[in-house]
Short mmCIF file of C-alpha atoms in Angstrom, two decimals:
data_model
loop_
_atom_site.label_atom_id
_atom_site.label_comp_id
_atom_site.label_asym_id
_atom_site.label_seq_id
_atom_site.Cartn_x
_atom_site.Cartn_y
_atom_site.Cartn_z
CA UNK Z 1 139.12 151.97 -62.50
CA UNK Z 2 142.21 152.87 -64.87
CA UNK Z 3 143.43 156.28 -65.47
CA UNK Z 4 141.67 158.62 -68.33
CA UNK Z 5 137.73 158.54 -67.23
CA UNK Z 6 136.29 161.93 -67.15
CA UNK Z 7 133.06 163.40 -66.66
CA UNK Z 8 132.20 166.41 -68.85
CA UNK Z 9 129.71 168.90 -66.54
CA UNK Z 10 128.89 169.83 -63.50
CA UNK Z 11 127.35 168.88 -60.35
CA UNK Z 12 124.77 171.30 -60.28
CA UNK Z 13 123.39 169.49 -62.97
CA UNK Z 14 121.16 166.90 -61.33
CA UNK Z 15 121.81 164.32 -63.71
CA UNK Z 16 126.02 164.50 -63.60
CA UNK Z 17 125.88 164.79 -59.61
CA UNK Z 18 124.17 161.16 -59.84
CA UNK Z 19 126.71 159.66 -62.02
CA UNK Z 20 129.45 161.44 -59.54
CA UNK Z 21 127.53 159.12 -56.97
CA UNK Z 22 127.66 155.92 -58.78
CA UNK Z 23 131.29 156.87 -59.19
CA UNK Z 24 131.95 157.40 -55.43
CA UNK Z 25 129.95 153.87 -54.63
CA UNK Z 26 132.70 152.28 -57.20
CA UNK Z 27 135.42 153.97 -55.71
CA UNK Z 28 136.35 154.80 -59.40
CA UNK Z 29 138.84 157.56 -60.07
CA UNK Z 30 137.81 160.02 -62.46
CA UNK Z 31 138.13 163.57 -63.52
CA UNK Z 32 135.17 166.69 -63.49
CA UNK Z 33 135.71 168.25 -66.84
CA UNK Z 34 133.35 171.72 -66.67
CA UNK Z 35 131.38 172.45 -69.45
CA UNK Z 36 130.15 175.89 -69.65
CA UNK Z 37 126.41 176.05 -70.25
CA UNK Z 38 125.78 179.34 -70.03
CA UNK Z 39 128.50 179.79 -73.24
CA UNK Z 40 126.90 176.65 -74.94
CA UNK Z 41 129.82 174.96 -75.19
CA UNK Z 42 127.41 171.82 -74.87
CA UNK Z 43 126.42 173.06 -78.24
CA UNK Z 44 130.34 173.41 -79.55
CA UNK Z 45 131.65 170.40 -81.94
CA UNK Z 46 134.00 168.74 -79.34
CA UNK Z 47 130.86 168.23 -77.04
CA UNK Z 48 128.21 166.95 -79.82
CA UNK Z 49 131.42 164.61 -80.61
CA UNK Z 50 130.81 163.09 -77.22
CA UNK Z 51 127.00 163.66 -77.02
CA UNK Z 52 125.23 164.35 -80.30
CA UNK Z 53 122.06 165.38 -78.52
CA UNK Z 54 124.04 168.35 -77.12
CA UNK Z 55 123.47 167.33 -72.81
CA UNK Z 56 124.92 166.51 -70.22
CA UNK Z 57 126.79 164.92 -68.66
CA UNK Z 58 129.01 163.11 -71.35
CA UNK Z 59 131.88 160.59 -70.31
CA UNK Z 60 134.93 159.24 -71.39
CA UNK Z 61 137.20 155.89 -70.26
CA UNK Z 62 139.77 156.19 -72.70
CA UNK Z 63 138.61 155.36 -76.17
CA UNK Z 64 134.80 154.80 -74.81
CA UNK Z 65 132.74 157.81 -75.28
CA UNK Z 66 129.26 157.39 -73.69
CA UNK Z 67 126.49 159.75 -72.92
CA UNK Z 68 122.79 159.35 -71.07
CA UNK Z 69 123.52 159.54 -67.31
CA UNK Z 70 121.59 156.69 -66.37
CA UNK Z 71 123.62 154.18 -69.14
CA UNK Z 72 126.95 155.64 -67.80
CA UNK Z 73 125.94 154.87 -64.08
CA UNK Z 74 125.82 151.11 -65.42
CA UNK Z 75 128.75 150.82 -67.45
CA UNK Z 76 130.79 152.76 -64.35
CA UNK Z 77 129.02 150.07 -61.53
CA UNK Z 78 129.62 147.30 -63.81
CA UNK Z 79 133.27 148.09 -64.63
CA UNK Z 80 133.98 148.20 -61.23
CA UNK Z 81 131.95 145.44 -60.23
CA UNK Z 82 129.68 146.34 -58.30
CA UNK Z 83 126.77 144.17 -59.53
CA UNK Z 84 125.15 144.61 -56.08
CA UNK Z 85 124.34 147.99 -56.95
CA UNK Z 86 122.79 146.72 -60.01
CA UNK Z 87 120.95 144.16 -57.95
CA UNK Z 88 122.34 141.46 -59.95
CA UNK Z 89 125.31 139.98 -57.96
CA UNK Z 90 126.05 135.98 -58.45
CA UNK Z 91 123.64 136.39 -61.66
CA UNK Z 92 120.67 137.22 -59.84
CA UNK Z 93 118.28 137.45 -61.71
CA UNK Z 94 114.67 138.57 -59.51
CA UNK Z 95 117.61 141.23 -58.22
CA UNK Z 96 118.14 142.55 -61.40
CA UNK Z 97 114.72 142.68 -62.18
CA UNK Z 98 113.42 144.53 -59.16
CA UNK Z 99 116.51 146.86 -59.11
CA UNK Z 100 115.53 147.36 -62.80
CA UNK Z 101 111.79 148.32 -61.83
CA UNK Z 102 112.49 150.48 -59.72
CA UNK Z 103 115.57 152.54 -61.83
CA UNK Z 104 112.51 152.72 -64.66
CA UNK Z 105 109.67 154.43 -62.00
CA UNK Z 106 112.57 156.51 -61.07
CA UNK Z 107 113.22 158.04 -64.94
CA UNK Z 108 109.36 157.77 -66.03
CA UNK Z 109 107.18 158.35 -62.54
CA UNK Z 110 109.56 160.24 -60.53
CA UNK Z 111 111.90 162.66 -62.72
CA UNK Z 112 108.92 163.82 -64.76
CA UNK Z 113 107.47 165.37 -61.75
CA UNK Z 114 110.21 166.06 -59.77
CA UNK Z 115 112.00 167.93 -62.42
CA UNK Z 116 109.52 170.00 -63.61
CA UNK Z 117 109.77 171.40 -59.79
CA UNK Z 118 113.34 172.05 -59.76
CA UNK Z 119 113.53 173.61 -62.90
CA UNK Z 120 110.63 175.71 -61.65
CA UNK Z 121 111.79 176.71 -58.51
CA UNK Z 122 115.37 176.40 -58.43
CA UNK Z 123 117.14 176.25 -62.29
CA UNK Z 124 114.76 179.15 -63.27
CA UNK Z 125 116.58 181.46 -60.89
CA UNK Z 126 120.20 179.76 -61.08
CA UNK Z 127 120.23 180.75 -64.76
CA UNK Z 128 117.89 184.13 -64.59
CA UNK Z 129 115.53 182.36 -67.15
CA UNK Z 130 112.06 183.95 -66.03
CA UNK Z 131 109.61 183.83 -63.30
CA UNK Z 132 108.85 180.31 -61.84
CA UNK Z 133 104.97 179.29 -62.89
CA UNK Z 134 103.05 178.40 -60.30
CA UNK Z 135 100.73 175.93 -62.03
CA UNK Z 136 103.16 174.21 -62.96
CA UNK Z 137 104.56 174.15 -60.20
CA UNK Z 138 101.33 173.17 -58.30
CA UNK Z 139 100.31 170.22 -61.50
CA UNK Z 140 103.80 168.72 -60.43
CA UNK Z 141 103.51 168.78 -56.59
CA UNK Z 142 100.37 167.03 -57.16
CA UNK Z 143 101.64 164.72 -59.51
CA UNK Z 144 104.71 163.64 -57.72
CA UNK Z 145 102.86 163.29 -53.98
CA UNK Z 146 101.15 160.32 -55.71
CA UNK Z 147 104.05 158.75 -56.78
CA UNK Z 148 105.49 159.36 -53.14
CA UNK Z 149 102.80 157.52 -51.65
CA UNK Z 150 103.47 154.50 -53.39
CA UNK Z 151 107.34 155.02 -52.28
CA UNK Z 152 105.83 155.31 -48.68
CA UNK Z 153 103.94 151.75 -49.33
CA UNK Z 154 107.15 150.35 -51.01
CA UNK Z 155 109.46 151.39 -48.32
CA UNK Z 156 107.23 149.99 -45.52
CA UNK Z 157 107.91 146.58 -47.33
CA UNK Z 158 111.94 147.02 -47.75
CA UNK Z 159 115.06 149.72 -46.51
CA UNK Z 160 115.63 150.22 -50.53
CA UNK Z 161 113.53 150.36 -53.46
CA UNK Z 162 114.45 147.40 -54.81
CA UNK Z 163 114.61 145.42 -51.49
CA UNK Z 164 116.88 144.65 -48.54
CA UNK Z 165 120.35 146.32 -50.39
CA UNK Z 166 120.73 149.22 -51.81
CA UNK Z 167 120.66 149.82 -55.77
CA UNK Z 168 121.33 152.10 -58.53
CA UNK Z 169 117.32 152.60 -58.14
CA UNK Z 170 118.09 154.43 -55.40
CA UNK Z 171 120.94 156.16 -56.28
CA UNK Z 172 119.78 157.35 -59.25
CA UNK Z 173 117.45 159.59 -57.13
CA UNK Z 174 119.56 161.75 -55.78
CA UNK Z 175 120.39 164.81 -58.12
CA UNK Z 176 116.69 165.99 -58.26
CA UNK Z 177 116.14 165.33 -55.15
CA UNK Z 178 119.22 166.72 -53.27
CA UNK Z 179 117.32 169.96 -55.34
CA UNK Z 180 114.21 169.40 -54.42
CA UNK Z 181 115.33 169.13 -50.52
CA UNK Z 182 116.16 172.78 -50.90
CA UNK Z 183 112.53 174.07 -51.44
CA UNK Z 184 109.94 174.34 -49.68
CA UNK Z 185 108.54 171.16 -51.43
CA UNK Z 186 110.71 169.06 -49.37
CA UNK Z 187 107.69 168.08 -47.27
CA UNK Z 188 106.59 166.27 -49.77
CA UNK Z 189 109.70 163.84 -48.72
CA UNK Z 190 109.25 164.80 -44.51
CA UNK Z 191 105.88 164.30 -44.23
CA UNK Z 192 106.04 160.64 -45.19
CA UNK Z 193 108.17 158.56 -42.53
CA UNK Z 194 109.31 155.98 -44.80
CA UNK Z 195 110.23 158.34 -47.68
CA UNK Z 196 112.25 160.66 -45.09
CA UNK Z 197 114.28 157.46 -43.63
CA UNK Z 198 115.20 155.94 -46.88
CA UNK Z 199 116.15 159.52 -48.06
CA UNK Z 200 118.37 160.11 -44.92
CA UNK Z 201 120.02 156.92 -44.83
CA UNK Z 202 121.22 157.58 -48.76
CA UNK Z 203 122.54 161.15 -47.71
CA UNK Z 204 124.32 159.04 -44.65
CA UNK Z 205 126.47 157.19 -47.41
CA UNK Z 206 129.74 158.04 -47.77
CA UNK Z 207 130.04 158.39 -51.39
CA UNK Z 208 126.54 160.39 -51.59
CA UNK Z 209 128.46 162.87 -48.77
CA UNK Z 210 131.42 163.00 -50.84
CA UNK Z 211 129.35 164.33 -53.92
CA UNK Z 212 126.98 166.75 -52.00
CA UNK Z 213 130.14 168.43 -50.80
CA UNK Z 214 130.50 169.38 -54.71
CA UNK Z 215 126.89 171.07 -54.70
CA UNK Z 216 126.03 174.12 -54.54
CA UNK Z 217 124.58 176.29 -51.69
CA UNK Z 218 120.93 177.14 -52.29
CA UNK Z 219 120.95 180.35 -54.39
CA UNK Z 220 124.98 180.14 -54.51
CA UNK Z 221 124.84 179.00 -58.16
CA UNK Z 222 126.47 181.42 -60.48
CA UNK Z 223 124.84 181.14 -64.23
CA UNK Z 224 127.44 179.33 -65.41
CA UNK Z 225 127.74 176.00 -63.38
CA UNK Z 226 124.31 174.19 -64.75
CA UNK V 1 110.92 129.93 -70.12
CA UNK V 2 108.93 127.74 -67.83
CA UNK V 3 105.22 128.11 -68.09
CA UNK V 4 103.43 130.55 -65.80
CA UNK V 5 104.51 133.66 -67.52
CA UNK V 6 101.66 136.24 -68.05
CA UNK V 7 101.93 139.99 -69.73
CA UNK V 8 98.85 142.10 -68.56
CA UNK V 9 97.71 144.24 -71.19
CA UNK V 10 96.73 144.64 -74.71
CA UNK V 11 98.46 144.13 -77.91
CA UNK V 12 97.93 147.84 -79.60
CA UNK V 13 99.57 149.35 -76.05
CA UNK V 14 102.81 151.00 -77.48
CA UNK V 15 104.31 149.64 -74.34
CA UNK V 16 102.84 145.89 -74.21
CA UNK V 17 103.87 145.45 -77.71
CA UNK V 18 107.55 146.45 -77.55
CA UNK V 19 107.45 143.81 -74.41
CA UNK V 20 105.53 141.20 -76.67
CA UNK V 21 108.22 141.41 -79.38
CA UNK V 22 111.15 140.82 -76.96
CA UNK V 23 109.24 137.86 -75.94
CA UNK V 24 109.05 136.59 -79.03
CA UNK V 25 112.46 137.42 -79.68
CA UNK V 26 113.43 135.16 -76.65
CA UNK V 27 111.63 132.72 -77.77
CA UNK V 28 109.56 132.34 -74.80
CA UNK V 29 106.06 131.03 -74.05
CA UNK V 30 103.18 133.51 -72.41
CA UNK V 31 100.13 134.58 -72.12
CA UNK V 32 98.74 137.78 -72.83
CA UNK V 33 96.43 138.83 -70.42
CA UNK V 34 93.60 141.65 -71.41
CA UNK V 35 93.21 144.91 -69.18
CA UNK V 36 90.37 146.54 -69.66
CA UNK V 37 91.27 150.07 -69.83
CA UNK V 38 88.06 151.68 -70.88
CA UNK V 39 86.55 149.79 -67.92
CA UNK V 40 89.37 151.13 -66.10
CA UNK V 41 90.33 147.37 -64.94
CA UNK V 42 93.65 149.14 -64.76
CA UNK V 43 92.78 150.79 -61.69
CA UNK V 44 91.30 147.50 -59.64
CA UNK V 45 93.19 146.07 -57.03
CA UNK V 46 94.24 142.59 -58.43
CA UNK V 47 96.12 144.84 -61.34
CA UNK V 48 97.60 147.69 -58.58
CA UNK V 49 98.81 144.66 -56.41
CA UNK V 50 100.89 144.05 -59.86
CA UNK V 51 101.50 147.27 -61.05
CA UNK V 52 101.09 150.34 -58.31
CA UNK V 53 100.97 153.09 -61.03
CA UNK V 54 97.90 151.30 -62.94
CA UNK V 55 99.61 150.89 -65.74
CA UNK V 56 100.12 148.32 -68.53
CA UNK V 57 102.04 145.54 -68.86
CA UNK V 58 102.04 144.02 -66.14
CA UNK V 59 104.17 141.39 -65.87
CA UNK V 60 104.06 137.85 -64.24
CA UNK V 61 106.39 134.74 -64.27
CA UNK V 62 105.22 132.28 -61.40
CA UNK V 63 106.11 133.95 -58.08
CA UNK V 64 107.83 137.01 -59.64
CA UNK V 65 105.60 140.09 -60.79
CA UNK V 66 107.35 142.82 -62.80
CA UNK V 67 106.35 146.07 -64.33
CA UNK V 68 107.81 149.06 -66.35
CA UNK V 69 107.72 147.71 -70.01
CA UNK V 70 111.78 148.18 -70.31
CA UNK V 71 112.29 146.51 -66.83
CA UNK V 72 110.32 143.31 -68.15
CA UNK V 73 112.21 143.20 -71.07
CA UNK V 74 115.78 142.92 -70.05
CA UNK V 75 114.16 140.32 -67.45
CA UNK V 76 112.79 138.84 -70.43
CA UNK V 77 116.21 138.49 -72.86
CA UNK V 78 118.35 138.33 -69.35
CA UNK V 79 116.41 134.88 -68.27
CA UNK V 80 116.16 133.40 -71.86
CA UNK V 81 119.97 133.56 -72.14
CA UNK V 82 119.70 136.45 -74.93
CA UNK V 83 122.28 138.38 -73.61
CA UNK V 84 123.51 138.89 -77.29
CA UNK V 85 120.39 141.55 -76.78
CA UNK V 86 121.51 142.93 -74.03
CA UNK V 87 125.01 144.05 -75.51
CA UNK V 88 126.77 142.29 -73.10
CA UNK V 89 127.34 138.85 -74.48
CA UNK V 90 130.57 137.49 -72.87
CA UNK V 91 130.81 140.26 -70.42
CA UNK V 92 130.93 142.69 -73.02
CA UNK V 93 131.17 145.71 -70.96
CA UNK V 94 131.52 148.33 -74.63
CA UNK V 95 128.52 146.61 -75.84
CA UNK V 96 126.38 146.35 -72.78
CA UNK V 97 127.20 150.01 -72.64
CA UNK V 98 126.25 150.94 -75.94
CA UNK V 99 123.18 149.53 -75.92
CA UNK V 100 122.39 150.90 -72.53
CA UNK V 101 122.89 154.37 -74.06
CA UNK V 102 120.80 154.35 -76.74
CA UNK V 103 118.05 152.37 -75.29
CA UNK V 104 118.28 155.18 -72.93
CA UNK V 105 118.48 158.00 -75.89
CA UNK V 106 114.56 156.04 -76.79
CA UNK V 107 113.21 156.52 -73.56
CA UNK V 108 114.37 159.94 -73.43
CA UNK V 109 114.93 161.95 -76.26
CA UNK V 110 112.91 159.86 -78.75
CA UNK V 111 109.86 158.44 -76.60
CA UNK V 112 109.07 162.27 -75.30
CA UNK V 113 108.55 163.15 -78.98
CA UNK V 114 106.55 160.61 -80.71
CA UNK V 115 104.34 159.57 -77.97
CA UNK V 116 103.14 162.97 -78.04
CA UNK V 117 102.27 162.47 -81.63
CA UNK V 118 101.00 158.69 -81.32
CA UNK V 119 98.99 160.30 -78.67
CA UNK V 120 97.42 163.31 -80.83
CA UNK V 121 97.14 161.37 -83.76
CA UNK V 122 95.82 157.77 -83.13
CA UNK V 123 95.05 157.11 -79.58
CA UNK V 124 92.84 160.01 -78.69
CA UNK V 125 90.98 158.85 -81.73
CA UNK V 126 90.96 155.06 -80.83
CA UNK V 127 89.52 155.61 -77.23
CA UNK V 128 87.35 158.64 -78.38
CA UNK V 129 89.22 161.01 -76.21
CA UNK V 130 88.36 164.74 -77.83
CA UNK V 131 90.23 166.41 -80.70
CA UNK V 132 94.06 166.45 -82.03
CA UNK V 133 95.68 169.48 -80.85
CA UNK V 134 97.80 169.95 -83.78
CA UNK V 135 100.50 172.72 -82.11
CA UNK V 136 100.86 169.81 -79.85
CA UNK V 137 101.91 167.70 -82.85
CA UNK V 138 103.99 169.77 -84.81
CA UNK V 139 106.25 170.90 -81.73
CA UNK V 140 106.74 167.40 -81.60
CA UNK V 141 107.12 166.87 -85.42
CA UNK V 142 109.66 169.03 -85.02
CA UNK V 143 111.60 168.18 -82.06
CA UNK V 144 111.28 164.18 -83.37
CA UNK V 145 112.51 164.98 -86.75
CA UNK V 146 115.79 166.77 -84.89
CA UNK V 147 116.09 163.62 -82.89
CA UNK V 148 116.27 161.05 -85.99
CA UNK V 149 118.95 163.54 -87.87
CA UNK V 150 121.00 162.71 -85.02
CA UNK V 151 119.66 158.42 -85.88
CA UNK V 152 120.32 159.26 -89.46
CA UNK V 153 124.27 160.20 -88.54
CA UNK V 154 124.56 157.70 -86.08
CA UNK V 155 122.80 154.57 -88.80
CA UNK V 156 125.20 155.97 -91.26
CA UNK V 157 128.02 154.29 -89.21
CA UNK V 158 126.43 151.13 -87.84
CA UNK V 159 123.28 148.72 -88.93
CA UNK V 160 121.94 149.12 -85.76
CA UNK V 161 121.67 151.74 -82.73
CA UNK V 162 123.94 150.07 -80.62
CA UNK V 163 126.44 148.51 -83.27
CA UNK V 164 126.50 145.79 -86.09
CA UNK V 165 124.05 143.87 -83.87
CA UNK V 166 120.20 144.39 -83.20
CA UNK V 167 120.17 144.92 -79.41
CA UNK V 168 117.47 146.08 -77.13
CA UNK V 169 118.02 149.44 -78.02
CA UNK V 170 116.46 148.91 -81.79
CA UNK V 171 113.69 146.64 -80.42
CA UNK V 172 112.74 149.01 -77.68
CA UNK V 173 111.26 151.57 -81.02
CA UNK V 174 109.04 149.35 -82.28
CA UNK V 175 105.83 149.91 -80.13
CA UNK V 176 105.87 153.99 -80.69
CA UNK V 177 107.22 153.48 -84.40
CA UNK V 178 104.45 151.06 -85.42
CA UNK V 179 102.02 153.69 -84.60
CA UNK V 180 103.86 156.65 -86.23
CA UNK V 181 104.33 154.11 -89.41
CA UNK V 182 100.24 154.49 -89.45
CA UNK V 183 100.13 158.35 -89.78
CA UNK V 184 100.90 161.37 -92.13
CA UNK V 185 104.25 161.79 -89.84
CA UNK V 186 105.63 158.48 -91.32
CA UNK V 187 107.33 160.87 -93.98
CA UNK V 188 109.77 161.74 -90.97
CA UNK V 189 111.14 158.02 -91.09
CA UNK V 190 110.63 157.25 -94.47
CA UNK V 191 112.22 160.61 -95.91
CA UNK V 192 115.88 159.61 -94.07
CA UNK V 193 117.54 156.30 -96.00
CA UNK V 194 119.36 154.80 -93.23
CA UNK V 195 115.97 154.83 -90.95
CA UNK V 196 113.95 154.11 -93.15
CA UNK V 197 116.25 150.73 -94.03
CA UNK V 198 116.98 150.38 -90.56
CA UNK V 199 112.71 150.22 -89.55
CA UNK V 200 112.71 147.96 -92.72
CA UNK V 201 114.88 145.18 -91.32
CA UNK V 202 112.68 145.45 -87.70
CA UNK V 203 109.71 145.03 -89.15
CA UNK V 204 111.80 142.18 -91.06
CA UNK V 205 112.35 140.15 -87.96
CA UNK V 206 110.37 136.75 -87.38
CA UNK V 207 109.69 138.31 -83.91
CA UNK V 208 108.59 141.37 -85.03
CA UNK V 209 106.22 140.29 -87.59
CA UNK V 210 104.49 137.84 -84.91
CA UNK V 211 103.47 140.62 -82.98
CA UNK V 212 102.53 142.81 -85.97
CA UNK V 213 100.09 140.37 -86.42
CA UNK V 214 98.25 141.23 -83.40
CA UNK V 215 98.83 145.12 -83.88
CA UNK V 216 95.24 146.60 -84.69
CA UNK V 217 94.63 148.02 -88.37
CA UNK V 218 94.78 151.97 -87.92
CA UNK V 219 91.43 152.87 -87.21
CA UNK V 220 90.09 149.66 -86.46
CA UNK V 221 91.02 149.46 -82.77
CA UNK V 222 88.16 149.65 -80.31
CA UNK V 223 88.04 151.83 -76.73
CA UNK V 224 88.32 148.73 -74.84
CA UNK V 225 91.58 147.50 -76.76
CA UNK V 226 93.77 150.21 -75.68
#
């Protein structure tokens, strides 16, 4: 990748920390740009330039401004060409499709769940914003053990999500659950064999190492970094 | 498309009908398959063996089964050569990218919010499920009226979500919107111009007015039909 692509955020934030992946699997160079949360400076006119909804992470490749982590992991794979992370390579088209499937029950099974968890018992006390509630808490572990066990079936079938290779399904995993593997909920990933292998061979990748080096320490977060 | 493709689920689904109207847009032949949901046929075998979550569409196309309603769609437009739908026709890597992000900005900033009020306000009815909780629907109201100032701004400067074409990212609405169009909370579209005109030219499609056909009148929808 050319010169001038930044990220705007931080990797504490679950969802930049899995575009910083998808970045590392491209060997793309690009630049962390902070953005200071607890100052709402996501709120301040140069960021709503770049993300009107006022998130992050937002990106820039020169005169391309794109926001929506999930859309910028695409644009980033596909610049680089790395259509075998987006299961599509020689115009594949099942590949796509199942690599597809499987980024969708990540961002409307899994993240529902699975964030509701980390906000509870890890971004609560990162930014000091109240006791973490239980029941919810509790609704979500329940919630997101289900969706597990179909993972558990899945991966007795295939190494990845969406088959033999390794996607962007997959990848896009990792920020909540790099979080969640800090709590005490990370059984719900070790008590399931399948779930724990696929989980450990990701962390084994060399781009996923190079971005979890960037993370921070359990209870090491200052309020300012998510 | 070849014969053999099947879509599992009913018509007045928000989900199933945003798949049935990039079918149509492709121009391809299926069948729509009815899932019982009152009977909770959803939750029988043959449909988990298609869909593991229980959930409608499922999705069929000889050998291949598919689900997650976004996932079938690009498989959809992607097989029937529609990549003008995509964004990406030619290898357009701004336009597969811009369509990526806001089909991404529906599924999570403007999905979250008018589901909620779909939910309350027709589909509890529909299926006899108890009363409207109407704090539910005005924090929603609320939070989906912020959402489409930000459409408003961003229709001001393009026809469509994505650009000067219809992409994905438009049709992707049309499920959640139809239903909305039905209630007291239409005001939200109808009160901004450009949404307003740009709902107007959806609903104008060929594609979209096939599968309006099928859409239940509000209120006339039985339990088993959703």
């Amino acid at each position: 990748m050319t010169g001038g692509v930044k990220v705007y955020g931080v990797a504490a934030s679950p969802f930049v920390a899995t575009v910083l992946v998808c970045l590392e699997e491209a060997g793309a160079d690009y630049e962390l740009v902070a953005v200071d949360m607890a100052a709402r400076e996501n709120r301040s006119p140069h960021h709503l330039a770049r993300n009107p909804f006022g998130k992050i992470p937002a990106f820039e490749d020169g005169e391309l401004t794109l926001f929506e982590s999930r859309a910028i992991s695409r644009y980033v794979l596909r610049k680089n060409n790395r259509m075998d992370l987006l299961g599509g390579e020689g115009g594949d088209l099942e590949g796509s499709a199942m690599a597809d499937v499987w980024a969708e029950v990540e961002a409307h099974q899994y993240s529902p769940a699975v964030s509701n968890i980390v906000r509870e018992c890890v971004i609560k006390q990162m930014i000091g914003a109240g006791e973490r509630d239980q029941a919810v808490v509790d609704e979500n572990v329940e919630r997101l053990g289900k969706v597990l066990d179909v993972y558990e079936e899945r991966l007795s079938e295939s190494e990845y999500l969406a088959g033999r290779l390794v996607t962007v399904a997959d990848l896009s995993h990792f920020g909540f659950t790099w979080f969640l593997m800090t709590t005490e909920y990370a059984s719900l990933v070790e008590s399931r064999a399948n779930v724990k292998a696929w989980w450990e061979r990701l962390l084994a990748r060399p781009a996923v190492k190079k971005v979890t080096a960037l993370m921070p320490a359990p209870g090491g977060v200052t309020t300012t970094t998510i």
